[in-house]
PDB file of C-alpha atoms in Angstrom:
ATOM      1  CA  MET A 178    -139.584 106.407   9.342  1.00  0.00           C
ATOM      2  CA  GLN A 179    -136.318 107.823   8.097  1.00  0.00           C
ATOM      3  CA  ASP A 180    -135.855 104.970   5.621  1.00  0.00           C
ATOM      4  CA  ALA A 181    -139.302 105.632   4.112  1.00  0.00           C
ATOM      5  CA  ILE A 182    -138.283 109.240   3.434  1.00  0.00           C
ATOM      6  CA  ASN A 183    -134.714 108.519   2.284  1.00  0.00           C
ATOM      7  CA  ASN A 184    -135.473 105.354   0.264  1.00  0.00           C
ATOM      8  CA  PRO A 185    -139.169 105.424  -0.647  1.00  0.00           C
ATOM      9  CA  LEU A 186    -140.754 102.659  -2.683  1.00  0.00           C
ATOM     10  CA  LYS A 187    -143.409 105.157  -3.764  1.00  0.00           C
ATOM     11  CA  ILE A 188    -143.950 108.918  -3.425  1.00  0.00           C
ATOM     12  CA  ILE A 189    -147.526 110.213  -3.609  1.00  0.00           C
ATOM     13  CA  HIS A 190    -148.161 113.951  -3.881  1.00  0.00           C
ATOM     14  CA  GLN A 191    -151.376 114.952  -2.124  1.00  0.00           C
ATOM     15  CA  GLU A 192    -153.489 118.096  -1.779  1.00  0.00           C
ATOM     16  CA  ASN A 193    -152.240 121.184   0.076  1.00  0.00           C
ATOM     17  CA  GLY A 194    -148.582 120.312  -0.544  1.00  0.00           C
ATOM     18  CA  LYS A 195    -148.618 117.078   1.471  1.00  0.00           C
ATOM     19  CA  VAL A 196    -146.378 114.221   0.348  1.00  0.00           C
ATOM     20  CA  LYS A 197    -146.788 110.555   1.320  1.00  0.00           C
ATOM     21  CA  TYR A 198    -143.643 108.420   1.376  1.00  0.00           C
ATOM     22  CA  VAL A 199    -144.302 104.694   1.285  1.00  0.00           C
ATOM     23  CA  GLY A 200    -141.315 102.713   2.505  1.00  0.00           C
ATOM     24  CA  LYS A 201    -140.495  99.073   3.103  1.00  0.00           C
ATOM     25  CA  ASN A 202    -141.460  99.202   6.793  1.00  0.00           C
ATOM     26  CA  ALA A 203    -143.359 102.461   7.269  1.00  0.00           C
ATOM     27  CA  THR A 204    -145.442 105.150   5.594  1.00  0.00           C
ATOM     28  CA  VAL A 205    -144.859 108.823   6.397  1.00  0.00           C
ATOM     29  CA  VAL A 206    -146.890 111.904   5.423  1.00  0.00           C
ATOM     30  CA  LEU A 207    -145.129 115.283   5.472  1.00  0.00           C
ATOM     31  CA  ASN A 208    -146.688 118.725   5.067  1.00  0.00           C
ATOM     32  CA  LYS A 209    -145.335 121.414   2.733  1.00  0.00           C
ATOM     33  CA  GLU A 210    -142.902 122.519   5.479  1.00  0.00           C
ATOM     34  CA  ASN A 211    -141.523 118.931   5.574  1.00  0.00           C
ATOM     35  CA  LYS A 212    -142.932 118.363   9.067  1.00  0.00           C
ATOM     36  CA  VAL A 213    -144.438 114.984   9.933  1.00  0.00           C
ATOM     37  CA  ILE A 214    -148.234 114.937   9.850  1.00  0.00           C
ATOM     38  CA  THR A 215    -148.639 111.223  10.488  1.00  0.00           C
ATOM     39  CA  THR A 216    -146.770 107.954  10.202  1.00  0.00           C
ATOM     40  CA  TRP A 217    -147.554 104.277  10.592  1.00  0.00           C
ATOM     41  CA  ALA A 218    -145.697 100.999  10.470  1.00  0.00           C
ATOM     42  CA  THR A 219    -146.354  98.650   7.573  1.00  0.00           C
ATOM     43  CA  SER A 220    -144.433  95.709   9.072  1.00  0.00           C
ATOM     44  CA  LYS A 221    -143.108  94.462  12.418  1.00  0.00           C
ATOM     45  CA  GLU A 222    -139.736  95.986  11.565  1.00  0.00           C
ATOM     46  CA  GLY A 223    -141.444  99.374  11.229  1.00  0.00           C
ATOM     47  CA  TRP A 224    -142.465  99.420  14.885  1.00  0.00           C
ATOM     48  CA  LYS A 225    -140.010 101.175  17.178  1.00  0.00           C
ATOM     49  CA  GLY A 226    -137.929  98.486  18.817  1.00  0.00           C
ATOM     50  CA  GLY A 227    -138.513  96.000  16.004  1.00  0.00           C
ATOM     51  CA  LYS A 228    -139.322  92.352  16.715  1.00  0.00           C
ATOM     52  CA  LYS A 229    -139.972  91.154  20.239  1.00  0.00           C
TER      53      LYS A 229
END
């Protein structure tokens, strides 16, 4: 999650001040107060704990 915010591949501004950060391993959506609304992994490395 943190890498998606710090090193995004793409930043998408959405309605109501939301911002979507698309990273290498995860996507994160923050509200206008920079609080996480939702997040999801986009690869195995994005899952907490990584590969099994």
